[in-house]
Short mmCIF file of C-alpha atoms in Angstrom, two decimals:
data_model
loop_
_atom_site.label_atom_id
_atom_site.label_comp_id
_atom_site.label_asym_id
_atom_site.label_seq_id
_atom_site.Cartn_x
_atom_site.Cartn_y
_atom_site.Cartn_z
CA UNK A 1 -322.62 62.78 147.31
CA UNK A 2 -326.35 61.83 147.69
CA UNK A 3 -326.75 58.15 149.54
CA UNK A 4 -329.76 56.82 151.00
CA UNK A 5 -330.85 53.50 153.33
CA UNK A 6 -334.50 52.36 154.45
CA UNK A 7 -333.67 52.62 158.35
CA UNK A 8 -335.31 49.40 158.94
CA UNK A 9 -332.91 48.05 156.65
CA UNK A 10 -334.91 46.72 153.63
CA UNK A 11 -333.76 47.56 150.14
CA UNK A 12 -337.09 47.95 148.26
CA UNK A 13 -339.14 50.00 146.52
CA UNK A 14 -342.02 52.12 147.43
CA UNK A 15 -345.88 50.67 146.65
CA UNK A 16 -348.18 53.01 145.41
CA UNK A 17 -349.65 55.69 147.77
CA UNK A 18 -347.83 53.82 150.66
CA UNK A 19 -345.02 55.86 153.37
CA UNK A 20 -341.77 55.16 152.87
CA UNK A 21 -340.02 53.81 155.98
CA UNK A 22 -338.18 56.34 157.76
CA UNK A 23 -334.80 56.78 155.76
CA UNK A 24 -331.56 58.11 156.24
CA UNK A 25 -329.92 60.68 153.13
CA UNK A 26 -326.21 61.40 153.55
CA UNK A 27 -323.79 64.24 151.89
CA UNK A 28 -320.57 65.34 151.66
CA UNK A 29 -319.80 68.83 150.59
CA UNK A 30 -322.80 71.33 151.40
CA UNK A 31 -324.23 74.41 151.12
CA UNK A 32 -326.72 76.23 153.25
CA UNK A 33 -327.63 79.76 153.73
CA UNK A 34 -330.62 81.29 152.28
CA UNK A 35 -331.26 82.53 148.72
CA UNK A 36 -333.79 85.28 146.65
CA UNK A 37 -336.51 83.19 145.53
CA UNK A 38 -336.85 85.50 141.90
CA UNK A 39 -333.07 86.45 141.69
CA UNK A 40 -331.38 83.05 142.62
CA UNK A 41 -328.50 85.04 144.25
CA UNK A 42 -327.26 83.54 147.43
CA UNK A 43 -327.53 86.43 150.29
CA UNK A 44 -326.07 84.02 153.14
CA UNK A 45 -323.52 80.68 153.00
CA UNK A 46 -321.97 78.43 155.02
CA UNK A 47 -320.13 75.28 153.48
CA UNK A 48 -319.68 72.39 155.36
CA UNK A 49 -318.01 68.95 154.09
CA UNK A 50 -320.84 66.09 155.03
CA UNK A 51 -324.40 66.52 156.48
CA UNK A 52 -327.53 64.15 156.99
CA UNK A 53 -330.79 64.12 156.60
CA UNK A 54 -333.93 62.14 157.84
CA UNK A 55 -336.58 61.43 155.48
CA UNK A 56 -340.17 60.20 155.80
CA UNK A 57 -343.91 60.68 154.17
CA UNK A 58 -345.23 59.43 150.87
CA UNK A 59 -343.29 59.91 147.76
CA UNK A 60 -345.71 62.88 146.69
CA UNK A 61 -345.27 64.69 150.15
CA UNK A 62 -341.91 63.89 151.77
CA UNK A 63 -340.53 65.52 154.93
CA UNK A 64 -337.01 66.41 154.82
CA UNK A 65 -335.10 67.11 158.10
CA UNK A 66 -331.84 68.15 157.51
CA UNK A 67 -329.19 67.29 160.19
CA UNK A 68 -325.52 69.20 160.56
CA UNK A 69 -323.91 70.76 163.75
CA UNK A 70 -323.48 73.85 165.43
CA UNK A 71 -320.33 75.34 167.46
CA UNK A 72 -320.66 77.69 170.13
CA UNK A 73 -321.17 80.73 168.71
CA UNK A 74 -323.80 79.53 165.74
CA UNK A 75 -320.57 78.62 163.32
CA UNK A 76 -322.40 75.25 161.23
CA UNK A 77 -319.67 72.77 160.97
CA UNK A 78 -319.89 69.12 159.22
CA UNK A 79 -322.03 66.15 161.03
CA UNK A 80 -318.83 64.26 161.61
CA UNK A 81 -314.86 65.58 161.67
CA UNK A 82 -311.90 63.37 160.25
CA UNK A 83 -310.02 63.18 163.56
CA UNK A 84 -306.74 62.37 161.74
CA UNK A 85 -307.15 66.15 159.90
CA UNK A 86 -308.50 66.78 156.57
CA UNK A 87 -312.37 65.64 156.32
CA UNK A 88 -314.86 63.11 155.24
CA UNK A 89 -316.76 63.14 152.08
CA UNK A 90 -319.50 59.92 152.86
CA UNK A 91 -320.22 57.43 150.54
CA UNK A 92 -322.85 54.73 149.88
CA UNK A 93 -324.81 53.03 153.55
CA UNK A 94 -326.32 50.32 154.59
CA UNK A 95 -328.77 49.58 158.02
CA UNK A 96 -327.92 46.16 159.11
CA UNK A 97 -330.14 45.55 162.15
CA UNK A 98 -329.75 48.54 164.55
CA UNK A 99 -326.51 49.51 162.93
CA UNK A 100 -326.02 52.24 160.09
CA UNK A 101 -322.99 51.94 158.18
CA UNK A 102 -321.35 54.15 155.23
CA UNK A 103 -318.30 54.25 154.10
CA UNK A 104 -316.20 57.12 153.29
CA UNK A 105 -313.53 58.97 151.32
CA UNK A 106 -310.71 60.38 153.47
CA UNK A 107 -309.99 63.70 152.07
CA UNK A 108 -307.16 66.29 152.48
CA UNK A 109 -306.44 69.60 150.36
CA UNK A 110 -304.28 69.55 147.56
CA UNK A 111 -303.78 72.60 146.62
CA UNK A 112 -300.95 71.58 143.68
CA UNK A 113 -303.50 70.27 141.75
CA UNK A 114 -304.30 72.65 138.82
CA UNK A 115 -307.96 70.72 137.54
CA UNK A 116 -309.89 72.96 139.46
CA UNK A 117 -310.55 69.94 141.99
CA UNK A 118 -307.73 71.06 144.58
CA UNK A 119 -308.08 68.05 146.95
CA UNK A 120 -306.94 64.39 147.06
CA UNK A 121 -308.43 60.94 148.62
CA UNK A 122 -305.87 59.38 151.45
CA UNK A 123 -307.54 56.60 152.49
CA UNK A 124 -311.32 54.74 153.17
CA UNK A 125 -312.91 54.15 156.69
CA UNK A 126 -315.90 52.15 157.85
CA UNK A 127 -318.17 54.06 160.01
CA UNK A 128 -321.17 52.67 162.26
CA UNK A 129 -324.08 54.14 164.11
CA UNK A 130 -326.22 53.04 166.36
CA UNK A 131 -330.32 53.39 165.67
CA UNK A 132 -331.70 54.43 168.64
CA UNK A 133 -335.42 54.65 168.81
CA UNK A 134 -335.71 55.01 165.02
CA UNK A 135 -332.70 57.85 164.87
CA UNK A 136 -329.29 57.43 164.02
CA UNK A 137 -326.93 58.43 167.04
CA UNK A 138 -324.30 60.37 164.59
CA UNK A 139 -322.82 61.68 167.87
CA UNK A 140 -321.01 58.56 168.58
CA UNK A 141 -319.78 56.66 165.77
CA UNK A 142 -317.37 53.87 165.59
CA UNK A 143 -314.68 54.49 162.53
CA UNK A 144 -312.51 51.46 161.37
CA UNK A 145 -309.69 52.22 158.89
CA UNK A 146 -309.83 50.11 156.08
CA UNK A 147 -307.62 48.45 153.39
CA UNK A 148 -309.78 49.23 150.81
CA UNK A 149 -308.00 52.44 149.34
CA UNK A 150 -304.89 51.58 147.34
CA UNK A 151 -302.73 54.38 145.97
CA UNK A 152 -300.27 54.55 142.63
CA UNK A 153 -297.17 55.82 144.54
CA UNK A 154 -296.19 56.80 140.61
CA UNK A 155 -299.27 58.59 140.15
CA UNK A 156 -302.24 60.64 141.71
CA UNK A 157 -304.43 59.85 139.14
CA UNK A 158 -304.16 55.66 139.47
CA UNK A 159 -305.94 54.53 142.33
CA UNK A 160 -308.05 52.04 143.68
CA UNK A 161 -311.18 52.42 146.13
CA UNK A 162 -314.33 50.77 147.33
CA UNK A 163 -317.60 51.88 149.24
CA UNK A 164 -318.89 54.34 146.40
CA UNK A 165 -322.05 51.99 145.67
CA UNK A 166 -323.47 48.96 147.71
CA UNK A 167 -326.04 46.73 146.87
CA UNK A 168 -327.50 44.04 150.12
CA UNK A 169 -329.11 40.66 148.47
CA UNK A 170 -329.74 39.14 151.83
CA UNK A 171 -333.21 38.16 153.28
CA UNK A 172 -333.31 41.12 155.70
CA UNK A 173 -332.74 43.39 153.03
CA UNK A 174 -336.46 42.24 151.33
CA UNK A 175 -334.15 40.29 147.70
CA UNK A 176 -336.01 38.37 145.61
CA UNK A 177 -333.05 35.54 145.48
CA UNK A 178 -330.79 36.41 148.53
CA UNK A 179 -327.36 34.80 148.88
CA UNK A 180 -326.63 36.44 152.06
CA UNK A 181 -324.29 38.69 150.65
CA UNK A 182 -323.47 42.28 150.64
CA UNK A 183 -321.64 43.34 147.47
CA UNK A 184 -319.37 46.46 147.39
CA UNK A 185 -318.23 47.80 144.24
CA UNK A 186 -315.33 50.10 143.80
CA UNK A 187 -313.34 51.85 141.34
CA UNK A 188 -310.06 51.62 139.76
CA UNK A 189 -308.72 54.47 137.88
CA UNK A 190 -306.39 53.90 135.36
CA UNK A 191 -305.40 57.73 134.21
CA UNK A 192 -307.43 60.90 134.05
CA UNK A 193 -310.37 59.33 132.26
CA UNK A 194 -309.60 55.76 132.03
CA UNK A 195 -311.99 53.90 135.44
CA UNK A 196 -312.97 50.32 135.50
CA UNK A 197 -315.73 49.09 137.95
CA UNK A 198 -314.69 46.55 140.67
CA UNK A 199 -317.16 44.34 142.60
CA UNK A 200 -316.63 42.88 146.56
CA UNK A 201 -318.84 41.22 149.03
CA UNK A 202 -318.86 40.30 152.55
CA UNK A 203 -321.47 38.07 154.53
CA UNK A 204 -324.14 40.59 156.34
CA UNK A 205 -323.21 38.82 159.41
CA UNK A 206 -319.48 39.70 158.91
CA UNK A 207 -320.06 43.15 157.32
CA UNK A 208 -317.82 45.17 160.10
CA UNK A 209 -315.26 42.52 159.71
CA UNK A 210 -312.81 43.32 157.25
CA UNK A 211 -311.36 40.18 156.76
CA UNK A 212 -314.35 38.75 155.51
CA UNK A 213 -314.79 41.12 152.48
CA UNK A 214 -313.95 39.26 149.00
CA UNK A 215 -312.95 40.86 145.84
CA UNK A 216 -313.96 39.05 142.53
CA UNK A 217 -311.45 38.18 140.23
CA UNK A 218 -312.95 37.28 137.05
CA UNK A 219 -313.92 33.93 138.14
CA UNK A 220 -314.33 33.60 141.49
CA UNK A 221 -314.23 35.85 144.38
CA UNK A 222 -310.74 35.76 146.78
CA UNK A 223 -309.03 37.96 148.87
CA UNK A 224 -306.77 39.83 147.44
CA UNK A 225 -307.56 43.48 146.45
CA UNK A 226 -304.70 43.40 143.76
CA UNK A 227 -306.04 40.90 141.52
CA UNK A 228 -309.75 42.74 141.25
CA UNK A 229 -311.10 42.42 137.64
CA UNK A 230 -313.15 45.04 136.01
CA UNK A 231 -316.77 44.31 135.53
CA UNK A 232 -317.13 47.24 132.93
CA UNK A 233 -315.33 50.39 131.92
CA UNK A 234 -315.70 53.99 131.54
CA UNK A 235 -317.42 53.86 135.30
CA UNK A 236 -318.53 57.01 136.90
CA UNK A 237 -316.83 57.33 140.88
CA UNK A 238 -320.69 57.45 142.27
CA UNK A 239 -323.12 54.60 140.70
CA UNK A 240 -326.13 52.28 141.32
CA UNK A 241 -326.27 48.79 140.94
CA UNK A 242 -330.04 47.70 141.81
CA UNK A 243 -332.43 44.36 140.98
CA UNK A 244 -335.00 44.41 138.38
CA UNK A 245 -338.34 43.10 139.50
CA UNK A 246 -340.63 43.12 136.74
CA UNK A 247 -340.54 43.73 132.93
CA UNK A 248 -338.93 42.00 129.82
CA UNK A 249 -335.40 42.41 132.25
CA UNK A 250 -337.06 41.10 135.48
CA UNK A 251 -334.18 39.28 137.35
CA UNK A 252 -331.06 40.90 135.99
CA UNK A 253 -329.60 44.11 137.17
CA UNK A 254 -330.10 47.82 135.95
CA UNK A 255 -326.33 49.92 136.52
CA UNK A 256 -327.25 53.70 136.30
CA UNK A 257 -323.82 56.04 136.17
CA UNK A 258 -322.28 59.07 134.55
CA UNK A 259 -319.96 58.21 132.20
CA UNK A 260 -316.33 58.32 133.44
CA UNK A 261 -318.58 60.44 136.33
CA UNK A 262 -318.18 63.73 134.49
CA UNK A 263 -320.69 64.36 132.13
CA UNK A 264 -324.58 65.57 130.30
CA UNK A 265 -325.49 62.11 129.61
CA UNK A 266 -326.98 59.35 131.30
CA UNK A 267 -325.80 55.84 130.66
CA UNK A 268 -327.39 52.83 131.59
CA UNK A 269 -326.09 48.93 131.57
CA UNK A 270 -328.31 45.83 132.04
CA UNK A 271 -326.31 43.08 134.14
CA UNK A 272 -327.20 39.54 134.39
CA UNK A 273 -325.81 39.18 138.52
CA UNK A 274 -324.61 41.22 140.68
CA UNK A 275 -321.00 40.84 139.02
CA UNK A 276 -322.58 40.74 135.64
CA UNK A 277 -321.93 40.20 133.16
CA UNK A 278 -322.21 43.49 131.71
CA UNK A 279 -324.66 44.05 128.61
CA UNK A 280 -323.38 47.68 126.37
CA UNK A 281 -323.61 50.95 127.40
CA UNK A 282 -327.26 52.90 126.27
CA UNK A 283 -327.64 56.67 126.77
CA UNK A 284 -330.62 57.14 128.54
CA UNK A 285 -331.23 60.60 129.49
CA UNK A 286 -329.35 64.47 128.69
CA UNK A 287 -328.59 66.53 130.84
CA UNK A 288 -329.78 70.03 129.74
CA UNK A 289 -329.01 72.32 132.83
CA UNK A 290 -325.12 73.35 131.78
CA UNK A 291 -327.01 75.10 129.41
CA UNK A 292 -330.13 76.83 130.42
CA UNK A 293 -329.19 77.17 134.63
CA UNK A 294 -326.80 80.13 132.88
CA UNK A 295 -329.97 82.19 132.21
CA UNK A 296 -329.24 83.03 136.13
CA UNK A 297 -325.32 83.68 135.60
CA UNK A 298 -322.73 81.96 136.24
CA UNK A 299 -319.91 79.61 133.83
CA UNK A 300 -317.91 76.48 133.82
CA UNK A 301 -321.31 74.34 134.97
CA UNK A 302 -320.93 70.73 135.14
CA UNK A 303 -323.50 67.66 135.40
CA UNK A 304 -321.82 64.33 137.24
CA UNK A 305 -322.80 61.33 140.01
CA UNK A 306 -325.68 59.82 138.27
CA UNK A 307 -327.51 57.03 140.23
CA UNK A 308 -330.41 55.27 141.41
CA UNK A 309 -332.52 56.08 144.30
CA UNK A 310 -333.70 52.51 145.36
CA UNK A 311 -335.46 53.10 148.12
CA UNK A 312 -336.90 56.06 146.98
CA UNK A 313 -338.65 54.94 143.97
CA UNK A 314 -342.00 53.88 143.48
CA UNK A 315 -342.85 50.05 142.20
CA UNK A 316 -342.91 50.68 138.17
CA UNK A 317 -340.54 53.17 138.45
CA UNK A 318 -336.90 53.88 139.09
CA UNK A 319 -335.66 57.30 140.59
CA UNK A 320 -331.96 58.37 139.53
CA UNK A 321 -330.64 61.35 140.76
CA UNK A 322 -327.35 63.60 139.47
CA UNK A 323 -325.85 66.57 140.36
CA UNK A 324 -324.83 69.82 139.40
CA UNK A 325 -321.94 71.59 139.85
CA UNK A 326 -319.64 74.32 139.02
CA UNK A 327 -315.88 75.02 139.09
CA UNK A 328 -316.31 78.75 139.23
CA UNK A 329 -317.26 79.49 142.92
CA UNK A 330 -318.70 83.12 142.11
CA UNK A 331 -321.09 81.17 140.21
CA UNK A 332 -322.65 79.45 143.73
CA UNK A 333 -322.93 82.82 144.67
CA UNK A 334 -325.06 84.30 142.19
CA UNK A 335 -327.00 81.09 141.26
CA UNK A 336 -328.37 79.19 144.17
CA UNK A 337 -329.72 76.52 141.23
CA UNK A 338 -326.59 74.78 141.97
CA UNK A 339 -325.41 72.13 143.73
CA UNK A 340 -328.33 70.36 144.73
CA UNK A 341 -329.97 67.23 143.21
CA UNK A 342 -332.02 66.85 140.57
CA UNK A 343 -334.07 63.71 139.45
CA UNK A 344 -335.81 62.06 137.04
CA UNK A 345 -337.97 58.80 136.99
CA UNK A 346 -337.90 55.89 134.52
CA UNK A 347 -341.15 53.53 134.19
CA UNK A 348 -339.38 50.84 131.33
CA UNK A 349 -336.92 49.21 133.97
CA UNK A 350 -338.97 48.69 136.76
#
């Protein structure tokens, strides 16, 4: 997971030369330790399941300050613990006055699943934060349990889930056209590669209240979760929905994803609203690290979580960032050019 906010809560890009405002990064699973800078091999490594960071500077010289915790003794453990047992994996955020929110997935360990991915999502909660003199207080948050996690009791691999990509079009948030609206967009899978995109939205002034949130339909947006429509298909379980500003698509959307989230290529879809609709799938970028990060070792490397950096991206430009993975853990050992972002920047949809 890689999710960012603008801490004072805009949802804009970055003019030339200019600071961004002081934003917040969140992740779930992490690695730190240290690593030989000619060798790549890892020589220390401590795994944690979420961690923050604070970000600030121009986009040419940004300062990164990482945030996790310490236990008495020096032991690293995640920024913030699941009280009800297993752990939090974070998803996408939004600042909302002096409130930071993010949603999560509610994770415990599976370890009768034979896909290499020996875990399972149990549930979504709503977590808060207050901003206190320009820093998130992550020592005290407030967790709601939410509705919006609905398992197949037939089958681990149908479920339905929101909170993996927001998108703010209110007035606060800096939209060209706001409607006052928050939208929340989810996933439904439908089998082991089969996931449809789902779209929500809530009022910013109601956005802790989840009664208020709305799921669309097909036509209108109601409240029931069951009768969500998919916007698209073949969705990847991380995304970016974000406006276009300028251009020959200025005023329609730009959705950046990994197909069906696993995956070398980039796709990209051009939407005419926030719930679309949809225009077809284009490729836009390959992904050629699964092939030449094994120069350093390593096997069974994957590319996945494809999406855009918003708030991170110059004017002209859109930043999208994926990820890089493996499902051989030796290989994190030996190649420390794993598991850690990478990025590229698009000047056409702008």
């Amino acid at each position: 997971g890689f999710f960012t906010a603008a801490l004072d809560g805009t949802f804009k890009k970055v003019p030339p030369g200019k600071a961004i405002p002081p934003t917040v990064a969140l992740f779930s699973d992490t690695l730190l330790g240290e690593s030989d800078p000619v060798t790549r091999r890892r020589s220390t490594l401590s795994i944690v399941n979420n961690t923050a960071a604070r970000i600030t500077g121009r986009l040419d010289n940004l300062q990164i300050r990482y945030q996790y915790r310490e236990a008495p003794g020096g032991k690293i453990t995640s920024l913030l613990l699941r009280e009800a047992g297993g752990f939090y994996w974070l998803q996408d955020c939004v600042v909302i006055g002096d409130k930071l929110y993010c949603f999560t997935h509610n994770i415990e360990t599976d370890n009768s699943k034979t896909d290499g991915f020996p875990f399972r999502i149990v549930g979504v909660d709503l977590l808060s934060f207050s901003i206190v003199d320009g820093s998130v207080d992550y020592d005290h948050p407030s967790i709601q349990q939410t509705d919006l996690y609905l398992p197949d009791p037939m089958s681990q691999e149908r479920r339905t889930y929101f909170g993996c990509c927001l998108l703010p079009n209110t007035e606060a948030s800096g939209a060209e056209h706001p409607d006052g609206y928050i939208y929340i967009y989810g996933i439904r899978h439908r089998g082991m590669c089969e996931q449809d995109l789902l779209a929500a939205r809530v009022p910013e002034k109601s956005f802790d209240n989840l009664q208020a949130i709305e799921f669309f339909d097909g036509k209108q947006f109601q409240s029931d979760i069951h009768k969500s429509a998919a916007l698209c298909v073949d969705a990847g379980t991380e995304m970016s929905l974000t406006p276009i500003r300028s251009g020959p698509y200025a005023g329609r959307y730009c959705y950046v994803y990994t197909k069906r989230n696993v995956g070398n290529k980039i796709y990209v879809r051009i939407a005419d609203s926030p719930i679309g609709p949809f225009g077809d799938e284009h490729m836009l970028y390959y992904t050629d690290e699964t092939e030449h990060l094994l120069g350093f070792g390593g096997r069974e490397i994957y590319a996945y979580n494809a999406k855009a950096q918003y708030s991170l991206s110059q004017e002209g430009e859109l930043l999208i960032s994926y990820n890089i993975n493996t499902l051989d853990f030796e290989t994190h050992i030996i190649n420390c050019e794993l598991y850690k972002p990478r990025f590229i920047k698009v000047r056409r949809l702008s």
